[in-house]
JSON list of C-alpha atoms in Angstrom, two decimals:
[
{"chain": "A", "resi": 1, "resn": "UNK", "atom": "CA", "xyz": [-2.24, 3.01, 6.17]},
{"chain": "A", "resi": 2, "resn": "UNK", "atom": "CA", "xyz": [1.13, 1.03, 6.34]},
{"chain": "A", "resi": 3, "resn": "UNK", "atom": "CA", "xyz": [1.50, -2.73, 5.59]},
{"chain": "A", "resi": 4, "resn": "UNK", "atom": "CA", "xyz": [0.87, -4.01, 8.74]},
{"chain": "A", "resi": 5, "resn": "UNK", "atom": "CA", "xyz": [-2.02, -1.93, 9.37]},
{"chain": "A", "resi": 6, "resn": "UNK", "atom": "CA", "xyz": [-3.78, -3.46, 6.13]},
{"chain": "A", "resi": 7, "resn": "UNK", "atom": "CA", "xyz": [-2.85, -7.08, 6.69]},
{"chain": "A", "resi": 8, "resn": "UNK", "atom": "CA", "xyz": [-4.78, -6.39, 10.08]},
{"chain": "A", "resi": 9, "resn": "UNK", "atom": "CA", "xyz": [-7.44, -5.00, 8.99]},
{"chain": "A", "resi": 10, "resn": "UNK", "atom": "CA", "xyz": [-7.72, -7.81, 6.58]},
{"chain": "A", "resi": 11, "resn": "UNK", "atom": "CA", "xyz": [-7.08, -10.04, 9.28]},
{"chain": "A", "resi": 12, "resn": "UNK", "atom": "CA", "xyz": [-10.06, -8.50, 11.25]},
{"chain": "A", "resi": 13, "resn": "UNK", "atom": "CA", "xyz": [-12.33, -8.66, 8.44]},
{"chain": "A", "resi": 14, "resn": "UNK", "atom": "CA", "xyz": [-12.08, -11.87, 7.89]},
{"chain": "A", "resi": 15, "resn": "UNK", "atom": "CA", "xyz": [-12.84, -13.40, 11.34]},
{"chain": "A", "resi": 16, "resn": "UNK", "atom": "CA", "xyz": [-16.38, -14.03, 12.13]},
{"chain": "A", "resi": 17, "resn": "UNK", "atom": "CA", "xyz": [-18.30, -11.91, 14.99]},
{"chain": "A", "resi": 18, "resn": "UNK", "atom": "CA", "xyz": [-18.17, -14.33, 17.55]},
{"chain": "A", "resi": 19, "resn": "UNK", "atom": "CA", "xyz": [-14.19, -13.73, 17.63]},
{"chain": "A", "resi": 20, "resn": "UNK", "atom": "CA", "xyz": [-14.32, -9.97, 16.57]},
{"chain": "A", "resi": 21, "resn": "UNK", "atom": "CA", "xyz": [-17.15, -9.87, 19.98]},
{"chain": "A", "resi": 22, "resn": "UNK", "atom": "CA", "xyz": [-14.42, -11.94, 22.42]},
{"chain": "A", "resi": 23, "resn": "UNK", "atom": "CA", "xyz": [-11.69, -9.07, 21.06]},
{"chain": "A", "resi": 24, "resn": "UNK", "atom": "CA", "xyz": [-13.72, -6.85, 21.85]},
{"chain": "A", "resi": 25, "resn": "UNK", "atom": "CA", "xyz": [-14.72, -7.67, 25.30]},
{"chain": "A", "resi": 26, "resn": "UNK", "atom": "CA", "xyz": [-10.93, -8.31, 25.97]},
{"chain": "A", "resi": 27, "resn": "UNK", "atom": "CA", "xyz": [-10.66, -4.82, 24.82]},
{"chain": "A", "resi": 28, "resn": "UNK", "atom": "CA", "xyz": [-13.40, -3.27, 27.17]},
{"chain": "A", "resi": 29, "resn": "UNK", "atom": "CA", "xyz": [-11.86, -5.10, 30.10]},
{"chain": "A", "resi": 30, "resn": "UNK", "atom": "CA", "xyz": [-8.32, -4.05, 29.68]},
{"chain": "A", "resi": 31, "resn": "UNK", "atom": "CA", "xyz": [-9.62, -0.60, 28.87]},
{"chain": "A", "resi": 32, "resn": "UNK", "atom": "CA", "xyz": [-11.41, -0.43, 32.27]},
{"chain": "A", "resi": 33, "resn": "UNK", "atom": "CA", "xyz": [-8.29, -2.05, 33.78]},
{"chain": "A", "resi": 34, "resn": "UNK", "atom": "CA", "xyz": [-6.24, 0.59, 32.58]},
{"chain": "A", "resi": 35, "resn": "UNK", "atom": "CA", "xyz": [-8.61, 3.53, 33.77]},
{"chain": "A", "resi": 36, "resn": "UNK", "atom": "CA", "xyz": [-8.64, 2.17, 37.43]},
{"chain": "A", "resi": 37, "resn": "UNK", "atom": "CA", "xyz": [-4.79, 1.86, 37.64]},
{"chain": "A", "resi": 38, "resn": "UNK", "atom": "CA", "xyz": [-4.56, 5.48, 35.76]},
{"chain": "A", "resi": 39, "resn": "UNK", "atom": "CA", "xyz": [-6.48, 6.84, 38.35]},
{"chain": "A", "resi": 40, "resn": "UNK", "atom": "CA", "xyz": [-4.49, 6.87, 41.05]},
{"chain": "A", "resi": 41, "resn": "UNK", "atom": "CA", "xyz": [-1.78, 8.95, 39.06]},
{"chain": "A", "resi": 42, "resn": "UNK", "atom": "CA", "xyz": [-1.89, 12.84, 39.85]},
{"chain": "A", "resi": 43, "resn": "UNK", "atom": "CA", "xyz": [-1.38, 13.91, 36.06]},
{"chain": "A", "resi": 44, "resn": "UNK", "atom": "CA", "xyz": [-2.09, 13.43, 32.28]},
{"chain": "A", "resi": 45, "resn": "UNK", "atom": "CA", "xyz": [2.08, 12.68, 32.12]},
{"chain": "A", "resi": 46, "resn": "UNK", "atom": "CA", "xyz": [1.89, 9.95, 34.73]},
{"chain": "A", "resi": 47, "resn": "UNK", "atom": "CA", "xyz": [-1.05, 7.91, 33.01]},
{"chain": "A", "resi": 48, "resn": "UNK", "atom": "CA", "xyz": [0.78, 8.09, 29.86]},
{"chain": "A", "resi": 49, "resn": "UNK", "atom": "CA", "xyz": [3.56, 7.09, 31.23]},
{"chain": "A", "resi": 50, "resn": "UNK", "atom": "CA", "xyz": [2.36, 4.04, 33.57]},
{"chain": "A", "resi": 51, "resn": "UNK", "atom": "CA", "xyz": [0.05, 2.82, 30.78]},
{"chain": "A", "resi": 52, "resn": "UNK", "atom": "CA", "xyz": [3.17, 2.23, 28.49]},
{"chain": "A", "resi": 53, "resn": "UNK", "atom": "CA", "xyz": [4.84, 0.81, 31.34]},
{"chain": "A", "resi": 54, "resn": "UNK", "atom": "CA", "xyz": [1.86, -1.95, 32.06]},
{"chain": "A", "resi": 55, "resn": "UNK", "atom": "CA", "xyz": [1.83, -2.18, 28.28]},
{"chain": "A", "resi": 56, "resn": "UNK", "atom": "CA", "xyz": [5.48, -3.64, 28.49]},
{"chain": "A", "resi": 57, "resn": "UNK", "atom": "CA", "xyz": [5.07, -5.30, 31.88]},
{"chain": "A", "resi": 58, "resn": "UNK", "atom": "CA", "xyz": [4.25, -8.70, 30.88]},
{"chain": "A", "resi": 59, "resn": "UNK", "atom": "CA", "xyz": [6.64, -8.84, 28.12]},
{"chain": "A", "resi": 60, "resn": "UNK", "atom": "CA", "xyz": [9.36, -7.80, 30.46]},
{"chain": "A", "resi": 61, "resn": "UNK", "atom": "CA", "xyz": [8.06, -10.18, 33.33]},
{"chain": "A", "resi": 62, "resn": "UNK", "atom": "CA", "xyz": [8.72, -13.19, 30.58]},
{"chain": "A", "resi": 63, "resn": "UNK", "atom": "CA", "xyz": [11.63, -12.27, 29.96]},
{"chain": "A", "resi": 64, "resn": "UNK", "atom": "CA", "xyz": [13.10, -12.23, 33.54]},
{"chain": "A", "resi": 65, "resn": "UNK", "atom": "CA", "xyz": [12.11, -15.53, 34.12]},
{"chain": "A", "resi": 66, "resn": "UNK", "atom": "CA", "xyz": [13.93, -16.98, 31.62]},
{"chain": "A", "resi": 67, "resn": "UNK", "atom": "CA", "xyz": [16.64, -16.36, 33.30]},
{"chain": "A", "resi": 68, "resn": "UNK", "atom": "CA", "xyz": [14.55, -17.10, 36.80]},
{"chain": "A", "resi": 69, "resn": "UNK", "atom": "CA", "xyz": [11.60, -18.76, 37.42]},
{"chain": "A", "resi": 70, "resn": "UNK", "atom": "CA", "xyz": [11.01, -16.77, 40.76]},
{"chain": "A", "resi": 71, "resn": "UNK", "atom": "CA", "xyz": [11.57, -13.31, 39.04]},
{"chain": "A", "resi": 72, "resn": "UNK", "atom": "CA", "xyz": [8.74, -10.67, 39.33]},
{"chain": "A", "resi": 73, "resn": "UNK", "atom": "CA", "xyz": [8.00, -7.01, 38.53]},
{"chain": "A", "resi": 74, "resn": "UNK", "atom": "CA", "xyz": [5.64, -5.25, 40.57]},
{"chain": "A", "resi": 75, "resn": "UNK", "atom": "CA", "xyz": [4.68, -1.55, 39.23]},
{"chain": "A", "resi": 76, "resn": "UNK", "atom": "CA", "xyz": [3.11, 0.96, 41.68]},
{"chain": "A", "resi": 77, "resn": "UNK", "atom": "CA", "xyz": [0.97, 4.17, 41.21]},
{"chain": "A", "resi": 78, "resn": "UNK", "atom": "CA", "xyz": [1.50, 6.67, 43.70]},
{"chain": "A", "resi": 79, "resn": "UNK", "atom": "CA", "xyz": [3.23, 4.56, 46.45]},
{"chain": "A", "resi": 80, "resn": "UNK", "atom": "CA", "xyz": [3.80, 5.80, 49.64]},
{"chain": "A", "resi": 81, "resn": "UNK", "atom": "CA", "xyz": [7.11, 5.28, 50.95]},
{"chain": "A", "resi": 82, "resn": "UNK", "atom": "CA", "xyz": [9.15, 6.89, 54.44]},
{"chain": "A", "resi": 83, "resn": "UNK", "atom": "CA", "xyz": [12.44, 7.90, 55.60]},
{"chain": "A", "resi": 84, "resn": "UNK", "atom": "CA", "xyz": [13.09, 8.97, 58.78]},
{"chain": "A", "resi": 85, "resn": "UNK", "atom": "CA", "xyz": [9.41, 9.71, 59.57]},
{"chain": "A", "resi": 86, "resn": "UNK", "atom": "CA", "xyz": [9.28, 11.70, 56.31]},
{"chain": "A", "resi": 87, "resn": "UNK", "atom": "CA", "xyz": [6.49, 10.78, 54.41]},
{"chain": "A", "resi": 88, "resn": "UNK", "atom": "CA", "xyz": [6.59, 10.66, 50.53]},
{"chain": "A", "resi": 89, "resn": "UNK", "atom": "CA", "xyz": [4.76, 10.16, 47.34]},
{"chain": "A", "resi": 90, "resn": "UNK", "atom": "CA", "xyz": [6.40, 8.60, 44.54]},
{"chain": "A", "resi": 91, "resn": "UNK", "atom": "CA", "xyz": [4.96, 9.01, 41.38]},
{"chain": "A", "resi": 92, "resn": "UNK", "atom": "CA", "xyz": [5.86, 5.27, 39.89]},
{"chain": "A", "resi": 93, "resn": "UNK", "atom": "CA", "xyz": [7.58, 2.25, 41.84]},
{"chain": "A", "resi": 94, "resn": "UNK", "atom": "CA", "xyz": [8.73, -0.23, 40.19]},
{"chain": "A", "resi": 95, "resn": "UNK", "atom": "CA", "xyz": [10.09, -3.43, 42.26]},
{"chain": "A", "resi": 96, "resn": "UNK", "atom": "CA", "xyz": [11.97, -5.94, 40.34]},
{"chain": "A", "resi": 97, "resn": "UNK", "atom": "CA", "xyz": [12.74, -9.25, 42.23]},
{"chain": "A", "resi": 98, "resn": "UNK", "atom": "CA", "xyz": [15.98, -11.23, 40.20]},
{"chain": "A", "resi": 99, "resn": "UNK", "atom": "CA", "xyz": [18.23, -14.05, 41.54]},
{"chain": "A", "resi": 100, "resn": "UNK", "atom": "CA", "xyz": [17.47, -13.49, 44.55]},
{"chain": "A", "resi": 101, "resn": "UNK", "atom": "CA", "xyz": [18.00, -9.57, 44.37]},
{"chain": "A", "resi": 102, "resn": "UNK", "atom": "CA", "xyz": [15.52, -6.91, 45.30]},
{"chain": "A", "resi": 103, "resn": "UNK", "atom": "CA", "xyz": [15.78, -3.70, 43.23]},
{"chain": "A", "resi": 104, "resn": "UNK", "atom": "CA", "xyz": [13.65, -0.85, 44.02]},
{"chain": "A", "resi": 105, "resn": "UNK", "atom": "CA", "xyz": [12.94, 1.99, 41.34]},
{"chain": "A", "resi": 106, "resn": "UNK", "atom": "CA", "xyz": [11.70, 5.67, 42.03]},
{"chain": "A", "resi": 107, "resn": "UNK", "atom": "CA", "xyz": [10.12, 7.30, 38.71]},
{"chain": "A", "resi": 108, "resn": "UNK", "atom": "CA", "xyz": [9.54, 10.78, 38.85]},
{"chain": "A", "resi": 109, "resn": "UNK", "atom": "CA", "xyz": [7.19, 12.86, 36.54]},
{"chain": "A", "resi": 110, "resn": "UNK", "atom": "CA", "xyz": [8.42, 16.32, 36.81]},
{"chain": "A", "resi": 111, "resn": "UNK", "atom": "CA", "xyz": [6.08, 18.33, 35.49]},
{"chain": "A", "resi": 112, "resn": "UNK", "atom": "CA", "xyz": [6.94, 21.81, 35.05]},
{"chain": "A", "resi": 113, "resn": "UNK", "atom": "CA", "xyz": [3.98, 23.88, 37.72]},
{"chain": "A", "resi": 114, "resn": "UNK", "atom": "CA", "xyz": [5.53, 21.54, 40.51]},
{"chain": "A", "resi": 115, "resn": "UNK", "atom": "CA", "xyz": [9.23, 20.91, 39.80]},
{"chain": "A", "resi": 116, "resn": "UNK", "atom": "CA", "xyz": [12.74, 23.61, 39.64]},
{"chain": "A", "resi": 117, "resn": "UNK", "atom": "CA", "xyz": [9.91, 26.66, 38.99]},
{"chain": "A", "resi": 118, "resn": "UNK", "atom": "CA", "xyz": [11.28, 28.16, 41.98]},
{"chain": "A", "resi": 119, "resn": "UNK", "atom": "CA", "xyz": [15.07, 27.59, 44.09]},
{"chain": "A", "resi": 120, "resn": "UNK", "atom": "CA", "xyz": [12.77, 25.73, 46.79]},
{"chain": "A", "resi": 121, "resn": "UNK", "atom": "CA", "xyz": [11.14, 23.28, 44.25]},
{"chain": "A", "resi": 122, "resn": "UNK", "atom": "CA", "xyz": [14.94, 22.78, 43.15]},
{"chain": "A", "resi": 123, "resn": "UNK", "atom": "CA", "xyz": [15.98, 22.33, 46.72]},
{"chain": "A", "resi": 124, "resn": "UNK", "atom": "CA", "xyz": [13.11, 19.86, 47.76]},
{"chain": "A", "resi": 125, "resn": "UNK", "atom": "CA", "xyz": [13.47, 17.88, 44.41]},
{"chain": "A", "resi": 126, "resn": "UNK", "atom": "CA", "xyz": [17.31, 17.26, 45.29]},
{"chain": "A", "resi": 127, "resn": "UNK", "atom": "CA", "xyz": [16.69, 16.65, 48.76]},
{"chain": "A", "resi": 128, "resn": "UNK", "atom": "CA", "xyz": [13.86, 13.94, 48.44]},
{"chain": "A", "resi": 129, "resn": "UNK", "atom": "CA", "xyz": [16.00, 12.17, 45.39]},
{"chain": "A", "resi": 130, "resn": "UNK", "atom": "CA", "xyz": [19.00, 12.04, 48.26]},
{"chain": "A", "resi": 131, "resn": "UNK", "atom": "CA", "xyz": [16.38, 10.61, 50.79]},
{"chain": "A", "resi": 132, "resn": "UNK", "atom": "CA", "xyz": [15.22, 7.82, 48.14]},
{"chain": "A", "resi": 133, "resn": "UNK", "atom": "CA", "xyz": [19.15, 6.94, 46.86]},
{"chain": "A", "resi": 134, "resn": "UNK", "atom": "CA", "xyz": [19.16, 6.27, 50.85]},
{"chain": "A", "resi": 135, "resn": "UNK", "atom": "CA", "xyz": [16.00, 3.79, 50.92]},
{"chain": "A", "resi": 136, "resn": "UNK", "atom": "CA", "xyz": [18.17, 1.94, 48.17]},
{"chain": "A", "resi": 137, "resn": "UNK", "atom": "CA", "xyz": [15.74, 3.55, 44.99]},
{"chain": "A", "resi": 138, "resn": "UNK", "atom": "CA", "xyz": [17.09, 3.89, 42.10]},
{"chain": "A", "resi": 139, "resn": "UNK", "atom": "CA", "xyz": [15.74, 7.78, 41.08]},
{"chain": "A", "resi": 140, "resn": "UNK", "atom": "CA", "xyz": [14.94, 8.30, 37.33]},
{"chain": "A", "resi": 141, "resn": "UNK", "atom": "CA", "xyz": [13.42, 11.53, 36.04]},
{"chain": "A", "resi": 142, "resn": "UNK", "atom": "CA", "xyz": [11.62, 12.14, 32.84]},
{"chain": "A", "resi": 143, "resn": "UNK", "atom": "CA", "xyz": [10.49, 16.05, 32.11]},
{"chain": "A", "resi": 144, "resn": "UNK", "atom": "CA", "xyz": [6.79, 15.85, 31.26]},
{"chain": "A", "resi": 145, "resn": "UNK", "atom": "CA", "xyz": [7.51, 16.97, 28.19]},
{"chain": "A", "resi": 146, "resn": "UNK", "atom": "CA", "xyz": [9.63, 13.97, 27.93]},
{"chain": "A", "resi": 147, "resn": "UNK", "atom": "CA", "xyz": [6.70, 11.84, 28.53]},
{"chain": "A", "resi": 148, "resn": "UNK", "atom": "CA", "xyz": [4.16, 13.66, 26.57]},
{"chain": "A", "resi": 149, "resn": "UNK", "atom": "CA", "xyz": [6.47, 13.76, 23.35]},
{"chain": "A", "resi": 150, "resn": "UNK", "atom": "CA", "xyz": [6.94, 10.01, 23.48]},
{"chain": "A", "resi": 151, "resn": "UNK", "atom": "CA", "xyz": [5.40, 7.37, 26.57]},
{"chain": "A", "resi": 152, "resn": "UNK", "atom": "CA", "xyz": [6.30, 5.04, 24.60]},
{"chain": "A", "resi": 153, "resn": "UNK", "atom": "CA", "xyz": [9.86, 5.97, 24.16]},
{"chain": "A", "resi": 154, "resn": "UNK", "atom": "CA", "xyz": [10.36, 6.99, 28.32]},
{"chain": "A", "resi": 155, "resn": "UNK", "atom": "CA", "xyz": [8.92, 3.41, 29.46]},
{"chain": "A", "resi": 156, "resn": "UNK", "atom": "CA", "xyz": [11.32, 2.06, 26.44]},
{"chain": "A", "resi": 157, "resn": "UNK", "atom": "CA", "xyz": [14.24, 3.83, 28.46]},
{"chain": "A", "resi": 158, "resn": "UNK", "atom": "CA", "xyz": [12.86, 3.07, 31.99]},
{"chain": "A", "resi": 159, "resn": "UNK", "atom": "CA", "xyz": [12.95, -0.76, 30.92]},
{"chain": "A", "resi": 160, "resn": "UNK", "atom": "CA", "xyz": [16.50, -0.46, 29.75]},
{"chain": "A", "resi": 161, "resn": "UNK", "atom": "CA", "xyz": [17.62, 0.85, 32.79]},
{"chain": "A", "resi": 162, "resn": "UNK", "atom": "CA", "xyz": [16.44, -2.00, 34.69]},
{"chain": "A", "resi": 163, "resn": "UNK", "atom": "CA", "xyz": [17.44, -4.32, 32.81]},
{"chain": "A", "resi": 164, "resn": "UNK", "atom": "CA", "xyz": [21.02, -3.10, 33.40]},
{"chain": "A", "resi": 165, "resn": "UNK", "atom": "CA", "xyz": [21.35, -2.50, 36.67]},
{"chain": "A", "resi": 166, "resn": "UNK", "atom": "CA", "xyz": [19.70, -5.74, 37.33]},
{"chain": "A", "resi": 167, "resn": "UNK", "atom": "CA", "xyz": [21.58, -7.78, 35.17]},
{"chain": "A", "resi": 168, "resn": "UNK", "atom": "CA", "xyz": [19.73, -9.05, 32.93]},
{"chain": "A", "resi": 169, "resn": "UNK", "atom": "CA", "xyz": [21.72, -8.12, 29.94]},
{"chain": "A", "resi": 170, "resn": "UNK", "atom": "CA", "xyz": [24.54, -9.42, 31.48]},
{"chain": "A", "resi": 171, "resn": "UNK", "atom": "CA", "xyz": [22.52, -12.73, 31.25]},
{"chain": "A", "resi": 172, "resn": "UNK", "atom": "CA", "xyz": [21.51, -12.38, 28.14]},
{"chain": "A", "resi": 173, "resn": "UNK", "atom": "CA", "xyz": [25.09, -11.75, 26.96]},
{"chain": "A", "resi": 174, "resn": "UNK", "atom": "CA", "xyz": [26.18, -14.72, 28.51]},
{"chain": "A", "resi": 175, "resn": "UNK", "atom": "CA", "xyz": [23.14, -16.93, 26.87]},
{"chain": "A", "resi": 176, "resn": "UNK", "atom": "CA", "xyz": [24.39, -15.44, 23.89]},
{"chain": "A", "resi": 177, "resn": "UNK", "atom": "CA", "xyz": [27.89, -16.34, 24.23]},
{"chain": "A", "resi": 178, "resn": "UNK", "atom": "CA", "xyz": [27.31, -19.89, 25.14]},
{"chain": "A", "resi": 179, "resn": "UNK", "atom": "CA", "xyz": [24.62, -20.25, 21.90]},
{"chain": "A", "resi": 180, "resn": "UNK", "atom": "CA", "xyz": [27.09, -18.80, 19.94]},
{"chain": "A", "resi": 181, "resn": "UNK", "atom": "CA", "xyz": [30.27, -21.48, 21.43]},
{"chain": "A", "resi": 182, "resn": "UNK", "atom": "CA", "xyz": [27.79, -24.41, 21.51]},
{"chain": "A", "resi": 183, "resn": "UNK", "atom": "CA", "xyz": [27.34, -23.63, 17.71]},
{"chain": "A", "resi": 184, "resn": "UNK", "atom": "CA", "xyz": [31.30, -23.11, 16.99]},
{"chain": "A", "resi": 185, "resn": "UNK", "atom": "CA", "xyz": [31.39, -26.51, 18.41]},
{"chain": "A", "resi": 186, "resn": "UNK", "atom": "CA", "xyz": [29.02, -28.21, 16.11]},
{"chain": "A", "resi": 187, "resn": "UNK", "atom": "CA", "xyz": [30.30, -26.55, 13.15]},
{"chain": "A", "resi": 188, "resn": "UNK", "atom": "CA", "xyz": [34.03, -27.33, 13.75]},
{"chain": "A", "resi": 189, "resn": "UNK", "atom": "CA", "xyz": [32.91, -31.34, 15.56]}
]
């Protein structure tokens, strides 16, 4: 047990059962949350992944809207989407609205039964990522083993994408350079 896990637990011993009873419930509610939105994904890699990704959501969501009160992240479990009266399935959507932008995001699972097994998995893959890039998606892939190594660590990276093609850490470099000149000017005034 590490540091943090025994201040916790020490934490959690000491509060009386009325609180350690409201946790819980919490708990139990986010836990059924979790297995409704889970079950609309197709595979053990998708849950794992989606759960991290609603795990970060709200962090991520208060962040944007520091920079914009009307920014929003949507995340989507199998979505269906269309092009050209092609019908597909998308494993995760993610829609970020950001000054004023809409950015669309296309995760795909690729788990190894259903994806480059065979030259006409390859070819359909390729194809489908082309037809996305068209709808204005932005197409990232994770290997299931990818996922089911680290969720975690995927959702981490899918985050980090988004943040820079939507700009946000442009914003928060320029937040930072303006803290960092408003505190020159103290200093030197």
């Amino acid at each position: 047990m590490n540091y943090y896990e025994a201040e916790t637990e020490k934490t959690w011993n000491g509060l009386s059962d009325r609180v350690k009873q409201e946790i819980e419930s919490i708990l139990l509610s986010y836990k059924r949350h979790l297995t409704h939105i889970t079950s609309k994904c197709e595979s053990p890699i998708e849950q794992l992944l989606l759960i991290r990704l609603l795990e970060m959501w709200e962090y991520k969501v208060s962040d944007f809207r520091s920079f914009d009160k009307d920014a929003d992240i949507r995340i989507f479990a199998q979505k269906d989407v269309e092009y050209k009266r092609k019908k597909y399935r998308v494993d995760i959507v993610i829609e970020v609205n950001f000054q004023g932008k809409k950015y669309l995001f296309a995760i795909e699972c690729d788990g190894h039964e259903f994806h480059e097994r065979t030259k006409e998995q390859a070819l359909r893959d390729k194809k489908r990522q082309r037809e996305l890039t068209a709808m204005g998606y932005c197409v990232i892939r994770f290997a299931g083993s990818e996922i089911w190594e680290s969720p975690f660590r995927a959702a981490r990276e899918v985050f980090d994408l988004i943040e820079e093609i939507t700009g946000f850490n442009e914003c928060l470099m320029q937040m930072f350079e303006e803290d960092t000149l408003g505190q020159s000017a103290e200093v030197e005034g």
